Short mmCIF file of N, CA and C and ligand atoms in Angstrom, two decimals:
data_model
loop_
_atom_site.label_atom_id
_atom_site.label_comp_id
_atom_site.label_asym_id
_atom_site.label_seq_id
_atom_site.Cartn_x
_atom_site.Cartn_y
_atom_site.Cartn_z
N UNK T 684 -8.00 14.17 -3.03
CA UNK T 684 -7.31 14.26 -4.31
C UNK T 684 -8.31 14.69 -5.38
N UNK T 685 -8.25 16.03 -5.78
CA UNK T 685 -9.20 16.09 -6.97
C UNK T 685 -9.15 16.29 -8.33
N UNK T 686 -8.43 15.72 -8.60
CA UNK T 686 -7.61 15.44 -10.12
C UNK T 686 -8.59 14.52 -10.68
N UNK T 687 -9.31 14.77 -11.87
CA UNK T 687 -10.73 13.90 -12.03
C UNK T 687 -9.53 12.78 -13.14
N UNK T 688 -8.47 12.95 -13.27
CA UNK T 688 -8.21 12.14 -14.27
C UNK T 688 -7.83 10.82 -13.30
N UNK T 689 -7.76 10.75 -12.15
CA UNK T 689 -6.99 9.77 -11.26
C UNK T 689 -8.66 9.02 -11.34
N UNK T 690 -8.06 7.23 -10.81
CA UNK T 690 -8.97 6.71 -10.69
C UNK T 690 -9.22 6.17 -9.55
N UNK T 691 -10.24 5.88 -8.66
CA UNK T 691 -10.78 5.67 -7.61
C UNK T 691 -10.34 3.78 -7.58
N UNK T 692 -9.49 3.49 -6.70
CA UNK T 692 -9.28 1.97 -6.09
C UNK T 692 -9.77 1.46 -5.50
N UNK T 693 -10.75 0.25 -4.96
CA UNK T 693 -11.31 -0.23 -3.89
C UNK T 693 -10.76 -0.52 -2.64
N UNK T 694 -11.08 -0.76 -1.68
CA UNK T 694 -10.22 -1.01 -0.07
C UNK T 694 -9.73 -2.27 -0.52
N UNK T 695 -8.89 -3.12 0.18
CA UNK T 695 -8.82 -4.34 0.41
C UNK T 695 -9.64 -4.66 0.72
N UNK T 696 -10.83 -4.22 1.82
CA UNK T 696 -11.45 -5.43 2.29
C UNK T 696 -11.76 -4.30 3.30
N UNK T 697 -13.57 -3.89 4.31
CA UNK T 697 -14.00 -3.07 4.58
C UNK T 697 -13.21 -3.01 5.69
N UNK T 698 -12.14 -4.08 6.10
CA UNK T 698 -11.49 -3.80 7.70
C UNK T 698 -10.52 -4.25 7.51
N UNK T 699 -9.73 -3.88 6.61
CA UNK T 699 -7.86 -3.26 6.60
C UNK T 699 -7.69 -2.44 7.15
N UNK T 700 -6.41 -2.79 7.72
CA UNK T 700 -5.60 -1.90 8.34
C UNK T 700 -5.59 -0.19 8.08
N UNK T 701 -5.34 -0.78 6.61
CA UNK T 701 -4.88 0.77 6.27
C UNK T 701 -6.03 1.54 5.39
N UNK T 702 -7.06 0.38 5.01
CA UNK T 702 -7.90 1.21 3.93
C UNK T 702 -8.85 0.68 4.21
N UNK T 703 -9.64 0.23 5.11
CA UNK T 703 -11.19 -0.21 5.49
C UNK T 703 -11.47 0.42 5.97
N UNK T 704 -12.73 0.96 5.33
CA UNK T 704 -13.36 2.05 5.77
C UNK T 704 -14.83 1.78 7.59
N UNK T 705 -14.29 0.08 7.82
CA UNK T 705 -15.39 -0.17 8.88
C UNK T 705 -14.01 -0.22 10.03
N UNK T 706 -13.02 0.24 9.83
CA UNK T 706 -12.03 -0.39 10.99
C UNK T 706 -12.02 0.70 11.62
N UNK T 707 -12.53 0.72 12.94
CA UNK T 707 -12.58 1.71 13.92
C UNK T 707 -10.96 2.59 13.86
N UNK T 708 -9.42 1.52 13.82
CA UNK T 708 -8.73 2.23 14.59
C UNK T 708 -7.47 1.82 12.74
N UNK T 709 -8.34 1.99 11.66
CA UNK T 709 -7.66 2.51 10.67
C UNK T 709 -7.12 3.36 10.35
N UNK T 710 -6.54 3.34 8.78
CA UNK T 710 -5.37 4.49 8.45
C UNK T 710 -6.97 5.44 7.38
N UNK T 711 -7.69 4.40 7.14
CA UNK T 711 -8.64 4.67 5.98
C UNK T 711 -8.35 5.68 4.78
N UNK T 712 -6.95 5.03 4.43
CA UNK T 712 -6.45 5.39 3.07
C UNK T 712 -7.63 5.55 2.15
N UNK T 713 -7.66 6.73 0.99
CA UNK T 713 -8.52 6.22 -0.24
C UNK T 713 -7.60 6.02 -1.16
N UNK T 714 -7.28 5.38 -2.03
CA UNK T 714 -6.28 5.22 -2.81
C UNK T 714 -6.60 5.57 -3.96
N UNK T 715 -5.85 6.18 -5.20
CA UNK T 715 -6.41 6.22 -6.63
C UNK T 715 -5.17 5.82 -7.34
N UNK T 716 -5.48 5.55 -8.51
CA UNK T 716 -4.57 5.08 -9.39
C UNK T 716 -4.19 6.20 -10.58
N UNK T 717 -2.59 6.71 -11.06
CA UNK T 717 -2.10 6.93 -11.76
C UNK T 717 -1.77 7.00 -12.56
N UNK T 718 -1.86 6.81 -13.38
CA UNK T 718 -0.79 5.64 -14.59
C UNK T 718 -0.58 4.79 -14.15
N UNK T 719 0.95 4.45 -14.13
CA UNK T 719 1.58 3.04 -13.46
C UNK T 719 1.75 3.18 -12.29
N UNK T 720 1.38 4.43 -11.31
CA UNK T 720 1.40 4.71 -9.72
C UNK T 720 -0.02 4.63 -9.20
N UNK T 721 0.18 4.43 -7.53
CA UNK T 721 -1.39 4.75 -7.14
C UNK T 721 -0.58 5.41 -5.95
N UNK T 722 -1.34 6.44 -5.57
CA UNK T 722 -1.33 7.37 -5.03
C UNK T 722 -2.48 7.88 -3.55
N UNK T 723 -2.15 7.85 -2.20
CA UNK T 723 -3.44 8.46 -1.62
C UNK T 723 -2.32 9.90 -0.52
N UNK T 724 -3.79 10.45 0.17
CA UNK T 724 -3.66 12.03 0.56
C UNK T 724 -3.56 11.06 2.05
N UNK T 725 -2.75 11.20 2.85
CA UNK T 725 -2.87 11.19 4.55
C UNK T 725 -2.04 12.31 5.38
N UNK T 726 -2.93 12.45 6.63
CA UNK T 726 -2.74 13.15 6.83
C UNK T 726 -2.71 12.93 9.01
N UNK T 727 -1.80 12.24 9.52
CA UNK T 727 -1.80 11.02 10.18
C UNK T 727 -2.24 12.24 11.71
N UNK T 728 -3.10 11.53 12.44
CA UNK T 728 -3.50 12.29 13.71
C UNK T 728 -3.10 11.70 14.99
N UNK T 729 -4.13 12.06 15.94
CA UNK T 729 -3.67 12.31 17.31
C UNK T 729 -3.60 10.38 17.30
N UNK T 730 -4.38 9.95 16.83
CA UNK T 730 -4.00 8.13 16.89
C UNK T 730 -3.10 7.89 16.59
N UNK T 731 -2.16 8.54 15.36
CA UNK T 731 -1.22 7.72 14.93
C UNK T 731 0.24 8.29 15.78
N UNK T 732 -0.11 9.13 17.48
CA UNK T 732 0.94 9.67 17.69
C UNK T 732 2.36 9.01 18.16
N UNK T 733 3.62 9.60 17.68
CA UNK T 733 4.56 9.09 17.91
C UNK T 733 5.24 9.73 18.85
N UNK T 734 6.32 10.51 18.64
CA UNK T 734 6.76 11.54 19.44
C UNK T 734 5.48 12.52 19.97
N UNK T 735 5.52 13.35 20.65
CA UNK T 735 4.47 14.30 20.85
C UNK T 735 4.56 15.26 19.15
N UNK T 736 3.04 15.44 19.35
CA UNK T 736 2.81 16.65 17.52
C UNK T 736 3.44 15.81 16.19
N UNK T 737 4.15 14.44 16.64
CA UNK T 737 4.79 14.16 15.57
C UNK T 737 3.92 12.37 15.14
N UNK T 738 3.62 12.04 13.88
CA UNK T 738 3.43 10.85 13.45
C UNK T 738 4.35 9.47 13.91
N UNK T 739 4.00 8.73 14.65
CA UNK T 739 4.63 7.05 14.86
C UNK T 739 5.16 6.45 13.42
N UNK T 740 6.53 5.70 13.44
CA UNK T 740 7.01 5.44 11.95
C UNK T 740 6.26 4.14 12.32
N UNK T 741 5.94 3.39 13.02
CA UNK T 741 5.10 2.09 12.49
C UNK T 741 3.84 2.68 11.92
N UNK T 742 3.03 4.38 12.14
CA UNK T 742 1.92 4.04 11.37
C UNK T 742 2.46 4.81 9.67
N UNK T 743 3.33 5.39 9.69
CA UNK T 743 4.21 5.39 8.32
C UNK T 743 4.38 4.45 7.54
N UNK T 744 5.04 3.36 8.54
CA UNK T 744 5.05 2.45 7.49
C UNK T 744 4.34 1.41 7.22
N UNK T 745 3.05 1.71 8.49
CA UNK T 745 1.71 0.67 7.96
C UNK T 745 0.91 1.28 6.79
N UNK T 746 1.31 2.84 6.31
CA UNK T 746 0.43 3.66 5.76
C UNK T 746 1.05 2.72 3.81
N UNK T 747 2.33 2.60 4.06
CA UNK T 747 3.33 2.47 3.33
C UNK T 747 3.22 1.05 2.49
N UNK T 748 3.05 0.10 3.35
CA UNK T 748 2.64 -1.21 3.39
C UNK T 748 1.49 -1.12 2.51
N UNK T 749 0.24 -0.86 3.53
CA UNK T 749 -0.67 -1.14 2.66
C UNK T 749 -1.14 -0.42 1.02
N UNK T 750 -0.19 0.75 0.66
CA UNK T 750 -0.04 1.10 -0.35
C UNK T 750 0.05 0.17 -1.52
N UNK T 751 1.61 -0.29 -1.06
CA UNK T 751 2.31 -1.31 -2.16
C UNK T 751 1.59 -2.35 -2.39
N UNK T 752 -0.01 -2.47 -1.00
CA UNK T 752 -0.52 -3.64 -1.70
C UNK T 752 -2.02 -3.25 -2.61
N UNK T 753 -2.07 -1.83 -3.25
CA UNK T 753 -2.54 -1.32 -4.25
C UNK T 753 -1.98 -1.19 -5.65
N UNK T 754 -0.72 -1.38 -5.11
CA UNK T 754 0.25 -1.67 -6.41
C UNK T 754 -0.23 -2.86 -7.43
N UNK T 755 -0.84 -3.97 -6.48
CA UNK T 755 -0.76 -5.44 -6.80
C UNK T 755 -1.86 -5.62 -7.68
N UNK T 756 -2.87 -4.17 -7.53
CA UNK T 756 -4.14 -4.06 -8.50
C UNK T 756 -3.51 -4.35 -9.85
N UNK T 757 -2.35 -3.38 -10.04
CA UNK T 757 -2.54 -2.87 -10.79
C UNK T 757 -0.86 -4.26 -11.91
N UNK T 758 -0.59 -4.76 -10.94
CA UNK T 758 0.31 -5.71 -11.41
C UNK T 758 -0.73 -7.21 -11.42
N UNK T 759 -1.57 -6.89 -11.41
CA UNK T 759 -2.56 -8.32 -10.93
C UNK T 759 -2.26 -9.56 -10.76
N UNK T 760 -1.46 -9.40 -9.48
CA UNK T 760 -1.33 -10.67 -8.84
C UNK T 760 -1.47 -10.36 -7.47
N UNK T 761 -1.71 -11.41 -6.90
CA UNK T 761 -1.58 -11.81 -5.10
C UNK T 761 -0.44 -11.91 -4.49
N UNK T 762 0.02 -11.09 -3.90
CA UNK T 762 1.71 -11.08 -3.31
C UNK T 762 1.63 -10.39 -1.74
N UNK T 763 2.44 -10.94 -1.05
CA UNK T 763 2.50 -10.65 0.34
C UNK T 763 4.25 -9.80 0.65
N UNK T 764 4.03 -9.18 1.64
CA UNK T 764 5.12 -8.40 2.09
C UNK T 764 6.52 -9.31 2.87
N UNK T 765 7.07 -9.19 2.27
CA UNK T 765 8.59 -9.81 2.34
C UNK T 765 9.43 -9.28 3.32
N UNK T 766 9.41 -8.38 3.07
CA UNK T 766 10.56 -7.14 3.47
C UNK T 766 10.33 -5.27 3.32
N UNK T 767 10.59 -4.81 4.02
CA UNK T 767 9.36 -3.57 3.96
C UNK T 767 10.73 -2.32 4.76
N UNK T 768 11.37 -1.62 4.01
CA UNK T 768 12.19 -0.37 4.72
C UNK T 768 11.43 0.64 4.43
N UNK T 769 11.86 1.61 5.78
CA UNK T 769 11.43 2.65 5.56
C UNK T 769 12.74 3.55 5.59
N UNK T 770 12.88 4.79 5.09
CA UNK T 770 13.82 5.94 5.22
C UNK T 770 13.09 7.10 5.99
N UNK T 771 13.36 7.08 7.11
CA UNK T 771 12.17 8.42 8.10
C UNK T 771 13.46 9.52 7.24
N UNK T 772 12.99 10.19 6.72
CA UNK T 772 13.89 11.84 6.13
C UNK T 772 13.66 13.00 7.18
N UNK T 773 12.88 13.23 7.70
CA UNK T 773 12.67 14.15 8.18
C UNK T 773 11.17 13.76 9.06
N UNK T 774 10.68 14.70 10.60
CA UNK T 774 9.47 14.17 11.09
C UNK T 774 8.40 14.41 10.27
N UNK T 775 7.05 13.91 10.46
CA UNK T 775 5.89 13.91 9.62
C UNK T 775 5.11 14.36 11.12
N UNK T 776 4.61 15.69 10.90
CA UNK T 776 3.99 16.53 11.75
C UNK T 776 2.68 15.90 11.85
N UNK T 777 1.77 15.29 12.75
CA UNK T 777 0.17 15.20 13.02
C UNK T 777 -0.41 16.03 12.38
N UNK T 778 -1.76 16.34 11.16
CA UNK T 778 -2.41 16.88 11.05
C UNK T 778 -1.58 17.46 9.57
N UNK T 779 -0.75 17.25 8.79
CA UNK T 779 -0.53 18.15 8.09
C UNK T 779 -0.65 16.55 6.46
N UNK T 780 -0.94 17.47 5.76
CA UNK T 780 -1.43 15.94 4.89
C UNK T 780 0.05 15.98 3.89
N UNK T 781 -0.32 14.27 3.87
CA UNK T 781 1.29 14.04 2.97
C UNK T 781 0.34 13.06 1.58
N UNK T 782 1.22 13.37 0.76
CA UNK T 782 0.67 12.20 -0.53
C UNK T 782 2.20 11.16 -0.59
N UNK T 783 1.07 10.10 -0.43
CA UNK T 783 2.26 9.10 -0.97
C UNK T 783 1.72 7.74 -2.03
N UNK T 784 3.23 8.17 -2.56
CA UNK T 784 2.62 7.89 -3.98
C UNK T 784 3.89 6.37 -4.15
N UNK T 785 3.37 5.33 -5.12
CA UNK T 785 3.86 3.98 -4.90
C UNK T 785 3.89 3.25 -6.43
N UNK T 786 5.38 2.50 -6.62
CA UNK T 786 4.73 1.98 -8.06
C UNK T 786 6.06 0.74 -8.10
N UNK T 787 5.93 -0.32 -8.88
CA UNK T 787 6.23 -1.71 -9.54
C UNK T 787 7.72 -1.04 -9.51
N UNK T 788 8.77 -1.39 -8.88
CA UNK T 788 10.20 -0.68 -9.58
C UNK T 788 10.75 -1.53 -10.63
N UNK T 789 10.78 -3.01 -10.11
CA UNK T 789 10.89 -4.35 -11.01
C UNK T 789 10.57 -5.26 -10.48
N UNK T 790 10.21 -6.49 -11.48
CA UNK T 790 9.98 -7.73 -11.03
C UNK T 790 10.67 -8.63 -11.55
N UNK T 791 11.06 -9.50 -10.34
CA UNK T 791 12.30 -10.90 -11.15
C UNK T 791 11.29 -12.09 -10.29
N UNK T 792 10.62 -12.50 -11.33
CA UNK T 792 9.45 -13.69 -11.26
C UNK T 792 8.58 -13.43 -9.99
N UNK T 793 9.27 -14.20 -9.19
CA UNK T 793 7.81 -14.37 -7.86
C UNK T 793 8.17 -12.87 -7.38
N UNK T 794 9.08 -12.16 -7.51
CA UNK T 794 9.96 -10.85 -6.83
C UNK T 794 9.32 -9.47 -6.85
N UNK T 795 8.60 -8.93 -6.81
CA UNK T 795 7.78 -7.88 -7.29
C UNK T 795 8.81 -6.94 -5.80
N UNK T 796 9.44 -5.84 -6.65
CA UNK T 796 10.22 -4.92 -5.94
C UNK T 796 9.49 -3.41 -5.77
N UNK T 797 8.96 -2.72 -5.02
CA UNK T 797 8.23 -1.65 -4.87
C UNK T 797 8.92 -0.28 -4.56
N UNK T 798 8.71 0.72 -4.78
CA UNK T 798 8.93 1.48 -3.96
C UNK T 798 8.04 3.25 -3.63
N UNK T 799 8.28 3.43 -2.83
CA UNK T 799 7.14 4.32 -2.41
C UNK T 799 8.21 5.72 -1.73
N UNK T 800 7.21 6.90 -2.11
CA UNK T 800 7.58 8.59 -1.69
C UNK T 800 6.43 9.07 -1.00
N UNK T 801 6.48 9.88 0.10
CA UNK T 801 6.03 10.46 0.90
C UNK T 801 6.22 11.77 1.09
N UNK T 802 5.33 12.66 0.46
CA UNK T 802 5.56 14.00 0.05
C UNK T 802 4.49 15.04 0.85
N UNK T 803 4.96 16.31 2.28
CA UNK T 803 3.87 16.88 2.11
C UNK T 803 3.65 17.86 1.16
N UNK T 804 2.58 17.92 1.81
CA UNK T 804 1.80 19.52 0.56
C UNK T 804 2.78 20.82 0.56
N UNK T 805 3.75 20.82 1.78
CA UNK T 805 4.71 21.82 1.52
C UNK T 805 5.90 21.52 0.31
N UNK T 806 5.88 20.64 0.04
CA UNK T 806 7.00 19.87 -1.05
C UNK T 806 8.06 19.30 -0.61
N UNK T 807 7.66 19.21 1.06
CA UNK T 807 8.86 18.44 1.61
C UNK T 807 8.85 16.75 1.37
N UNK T 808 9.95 16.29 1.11
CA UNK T 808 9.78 14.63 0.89
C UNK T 808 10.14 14.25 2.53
N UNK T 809 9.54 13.66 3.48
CA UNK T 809 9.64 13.23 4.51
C UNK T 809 9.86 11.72 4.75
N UNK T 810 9.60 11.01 3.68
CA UNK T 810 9.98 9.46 4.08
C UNK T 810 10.51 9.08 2.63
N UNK T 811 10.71 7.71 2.60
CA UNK T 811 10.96 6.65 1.33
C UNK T 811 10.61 5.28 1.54
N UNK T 812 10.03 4.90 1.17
CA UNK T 812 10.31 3.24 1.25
C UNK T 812 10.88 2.25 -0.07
N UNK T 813 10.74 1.41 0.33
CA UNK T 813 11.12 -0.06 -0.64
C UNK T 813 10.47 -1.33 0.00
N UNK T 814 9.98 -2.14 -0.37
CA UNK T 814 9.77 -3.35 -0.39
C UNK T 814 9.88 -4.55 -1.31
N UNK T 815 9.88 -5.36 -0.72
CA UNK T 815 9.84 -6.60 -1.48
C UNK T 815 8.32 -7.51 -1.11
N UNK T 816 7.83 -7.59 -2.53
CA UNK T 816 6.65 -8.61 -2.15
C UNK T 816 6.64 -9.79 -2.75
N UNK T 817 6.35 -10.88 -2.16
CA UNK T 817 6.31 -12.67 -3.20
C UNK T 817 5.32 -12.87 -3.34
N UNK T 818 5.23 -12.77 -4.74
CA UNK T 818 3.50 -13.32 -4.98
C UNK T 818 3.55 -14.93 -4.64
N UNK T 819 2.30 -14.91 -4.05
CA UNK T 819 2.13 -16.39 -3.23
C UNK T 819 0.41 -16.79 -4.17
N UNK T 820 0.04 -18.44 -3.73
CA UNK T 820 -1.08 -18.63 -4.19
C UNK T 820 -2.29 -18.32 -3.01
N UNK T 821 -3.45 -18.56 -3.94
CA UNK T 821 -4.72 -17.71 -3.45
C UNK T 821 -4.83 -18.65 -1.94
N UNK T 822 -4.02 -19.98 -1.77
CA UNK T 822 -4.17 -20.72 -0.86
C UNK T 822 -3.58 -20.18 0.35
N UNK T 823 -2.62 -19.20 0.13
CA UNK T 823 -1.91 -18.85 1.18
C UNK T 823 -3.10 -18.07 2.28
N UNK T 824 -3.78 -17.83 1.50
CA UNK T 824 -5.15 -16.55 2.42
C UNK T 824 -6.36 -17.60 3.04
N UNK T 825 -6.84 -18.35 2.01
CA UNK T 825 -7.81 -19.17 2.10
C UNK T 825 -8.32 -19.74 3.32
N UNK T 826 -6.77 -20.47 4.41
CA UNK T 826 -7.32 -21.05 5.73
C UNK T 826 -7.57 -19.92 6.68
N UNK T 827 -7.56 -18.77 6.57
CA UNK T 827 -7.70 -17.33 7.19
C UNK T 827 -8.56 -16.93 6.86
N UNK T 828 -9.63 -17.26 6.06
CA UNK T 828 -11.10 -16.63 6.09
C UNK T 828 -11.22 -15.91 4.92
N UNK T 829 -10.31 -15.04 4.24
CA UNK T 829 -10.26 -14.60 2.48
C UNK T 829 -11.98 -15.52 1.68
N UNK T 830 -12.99 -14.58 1.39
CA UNK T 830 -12.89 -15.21 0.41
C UNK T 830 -12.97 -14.72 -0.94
N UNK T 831 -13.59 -15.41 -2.08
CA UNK T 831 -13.23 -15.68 -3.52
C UNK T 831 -13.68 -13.86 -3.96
N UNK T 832 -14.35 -13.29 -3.11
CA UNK T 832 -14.80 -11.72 -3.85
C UNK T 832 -13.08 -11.09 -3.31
N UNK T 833 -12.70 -11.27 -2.28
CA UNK T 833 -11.70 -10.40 -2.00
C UNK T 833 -10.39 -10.86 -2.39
N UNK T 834 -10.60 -12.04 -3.14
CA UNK T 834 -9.07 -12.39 -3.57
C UNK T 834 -9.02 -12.14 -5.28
N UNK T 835 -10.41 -12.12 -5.52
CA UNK T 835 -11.03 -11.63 -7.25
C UNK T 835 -10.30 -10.41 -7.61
N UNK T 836 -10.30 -9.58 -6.65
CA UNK T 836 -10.18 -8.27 -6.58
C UNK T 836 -8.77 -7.85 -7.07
N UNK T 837 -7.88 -8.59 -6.83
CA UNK T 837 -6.57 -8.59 -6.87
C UNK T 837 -6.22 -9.33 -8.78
N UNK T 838 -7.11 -9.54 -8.86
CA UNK T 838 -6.84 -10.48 -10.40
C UNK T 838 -7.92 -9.59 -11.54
N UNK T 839 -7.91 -8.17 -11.04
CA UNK T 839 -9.34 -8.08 -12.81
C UNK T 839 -8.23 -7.29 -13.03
N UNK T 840 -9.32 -7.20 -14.71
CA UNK T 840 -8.08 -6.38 -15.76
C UNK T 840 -7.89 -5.24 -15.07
N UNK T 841 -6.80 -4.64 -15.90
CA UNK T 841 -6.41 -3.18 -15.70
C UNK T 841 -7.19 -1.84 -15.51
N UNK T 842 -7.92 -2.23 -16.85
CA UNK T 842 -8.92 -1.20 -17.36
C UNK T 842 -9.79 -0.77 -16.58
N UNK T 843 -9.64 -1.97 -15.14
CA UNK T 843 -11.16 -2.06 -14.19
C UNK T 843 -10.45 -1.41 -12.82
N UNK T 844 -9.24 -1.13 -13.03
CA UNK T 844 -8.48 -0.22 -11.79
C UNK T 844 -8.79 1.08 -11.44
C1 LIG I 1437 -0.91 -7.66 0.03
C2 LIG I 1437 -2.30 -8.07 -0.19
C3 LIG I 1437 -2.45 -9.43 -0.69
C4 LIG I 1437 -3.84 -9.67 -1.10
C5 LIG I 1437 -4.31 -11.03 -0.81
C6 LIG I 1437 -5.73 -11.16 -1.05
C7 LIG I 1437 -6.60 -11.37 -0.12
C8 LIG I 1437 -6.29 -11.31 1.30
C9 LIG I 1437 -7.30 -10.47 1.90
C10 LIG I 1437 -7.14 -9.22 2.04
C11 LIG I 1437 -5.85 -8.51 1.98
C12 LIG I 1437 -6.09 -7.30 2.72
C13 LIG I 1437 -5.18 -6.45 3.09
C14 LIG I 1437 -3.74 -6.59 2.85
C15 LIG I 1437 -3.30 -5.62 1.89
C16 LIG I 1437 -2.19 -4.96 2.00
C17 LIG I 1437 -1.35 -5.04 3.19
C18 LIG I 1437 0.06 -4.91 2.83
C19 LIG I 1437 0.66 -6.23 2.57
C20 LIG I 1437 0.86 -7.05 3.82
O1 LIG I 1437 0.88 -6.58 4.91
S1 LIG I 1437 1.09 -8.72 3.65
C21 LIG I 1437 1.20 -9.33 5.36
C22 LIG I 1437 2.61 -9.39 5.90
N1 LIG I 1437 3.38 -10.40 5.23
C23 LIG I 1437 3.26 -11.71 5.51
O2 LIG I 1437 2.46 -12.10 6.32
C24 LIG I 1437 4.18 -12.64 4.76
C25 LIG I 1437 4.64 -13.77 5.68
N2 LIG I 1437 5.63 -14.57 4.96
C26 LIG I 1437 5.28 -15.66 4.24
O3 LIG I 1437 4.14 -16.10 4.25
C27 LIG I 1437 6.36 -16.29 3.44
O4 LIG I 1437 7.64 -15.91 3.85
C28 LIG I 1437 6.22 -15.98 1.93
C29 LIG I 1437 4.92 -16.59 1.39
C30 LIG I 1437 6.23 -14.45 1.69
C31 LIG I 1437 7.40 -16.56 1.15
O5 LIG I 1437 7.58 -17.87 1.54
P1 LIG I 1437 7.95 -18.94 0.42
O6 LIG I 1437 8.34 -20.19 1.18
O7 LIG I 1437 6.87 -19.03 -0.57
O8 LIG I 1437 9.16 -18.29 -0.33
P2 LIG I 1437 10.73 -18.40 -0.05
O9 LIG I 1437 11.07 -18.05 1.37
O10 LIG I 1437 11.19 -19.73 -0.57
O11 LIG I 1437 11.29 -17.23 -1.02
C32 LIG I 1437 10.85 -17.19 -2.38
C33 LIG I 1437 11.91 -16.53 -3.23
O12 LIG I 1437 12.12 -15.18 -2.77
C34 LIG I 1437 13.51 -15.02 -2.43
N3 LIG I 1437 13.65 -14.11 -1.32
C35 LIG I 1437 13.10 -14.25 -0.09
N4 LIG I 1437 13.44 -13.23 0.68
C36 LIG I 1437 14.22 -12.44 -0.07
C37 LIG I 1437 14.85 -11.20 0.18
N5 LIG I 1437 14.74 -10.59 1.37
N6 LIG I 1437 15.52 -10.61 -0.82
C38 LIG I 1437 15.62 -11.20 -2.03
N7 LIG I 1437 15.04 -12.38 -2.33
C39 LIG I 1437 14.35 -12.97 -1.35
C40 LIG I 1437 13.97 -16.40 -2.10
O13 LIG I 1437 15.38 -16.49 -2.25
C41 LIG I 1437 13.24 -17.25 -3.10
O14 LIG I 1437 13.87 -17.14 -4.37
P3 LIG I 1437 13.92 -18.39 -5.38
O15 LIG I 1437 12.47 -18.74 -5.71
O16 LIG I 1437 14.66 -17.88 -6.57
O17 LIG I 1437 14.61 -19.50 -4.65
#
């Protein structure tokens, strides 16, 4: 993405799923932030195969997932995935890069409602999602090994997105 006005997001954590950059069999999203969207470039390969030449919708919608939880930068809170659709529109070819881009639709208290577009570089829209995330407390992570730098992360100001 080389739009110098976008801003550079940190991983979750060096071995996420979708954006750790030490996880052998990651999505290694880079994510940047928008305005009120964050946005990354993928471009899903011979790992993520589904059909033959064609992308797997579980790694779609793991790509998808861990998006919305870049969202949470930028809503600063700690919230976990609820409920998570995807809309497959059309196949997502191996090797051809898609941007998908993700933002806050509404929130009704603990309710943080998401939703996310999946666009390639040809201008085709190939997926959709929606989710639902509940922000939960920092305790929910805590007996799982989380600690206080990677749950920090999720709580600084805006300005620091
Ligand atoms: C996402 C990142 C979080 C960051 C955390 C920080 C550090 C952790 C370290 C690193 C993170 C690294 C990577 C992860 C980043 C991104 C990955 C993407 C995100 C995920 O991959 S994350 C994993 C998958 N995810 C889970 O592992 C959740 C398992 N699950 C639970 O742990 C519980 O399920 C929980 C806590 C979610 C809720 O449990 P609960 O008991 O607190 O809440 P409850 O069920 O009572 O619902 C409360 C209110 O929501 C309403 N409600 C419920 N369902 C509804 C529906 N479908 N539609 C409309 N309303 C609904 C109820 O009606 C009620 O409403 P009311 O309050 O008004 O009564």
């Amino acid at each position: 993405m080389a739009d110098p006005s976008l801003i550079s997001l940190p991983p979750h954590h060096p071995q996420c799923l979708g954006c750790g950059p030490d996880n052998p069999a990651g999505l290694h999203l880079e994510v940047y932030r928008d305005g009120d969207s964050v946005a990354t470039d993928v471009a899903f390969d011979a790992r993520h195969r589904g059909a033959p030449g064609l992308a797997h919708g579980g790694a779609i919608s793991a790509a998808c997932d861990d998006l919305f939880g870049f969202v949470l930068y930028l809503v600063q809170e700690i919230a976990v995935t609820r409920t998570l659709t995807v809309n497959y529109l059309a196949p997502v070819p191996l090797g051809q890069p898609h941007r998908i881009t993700a933002r806050l639709q509404r929130r009704q208290g603990r309710r943080l409602h998401l939703e996310a577009t999946g666009t390639g570089h040809d201008g085709v829209t190939r997926f959709i999602a929606e989710a639902l995330f509940l922000v939960v407390d920092r305790e929910h992570f805590t007996p799982h090994g989380a600690d206080a730098d990677v749950l920090a992360m999720f709580n600084r100001p805006p300005e620091h997105c």
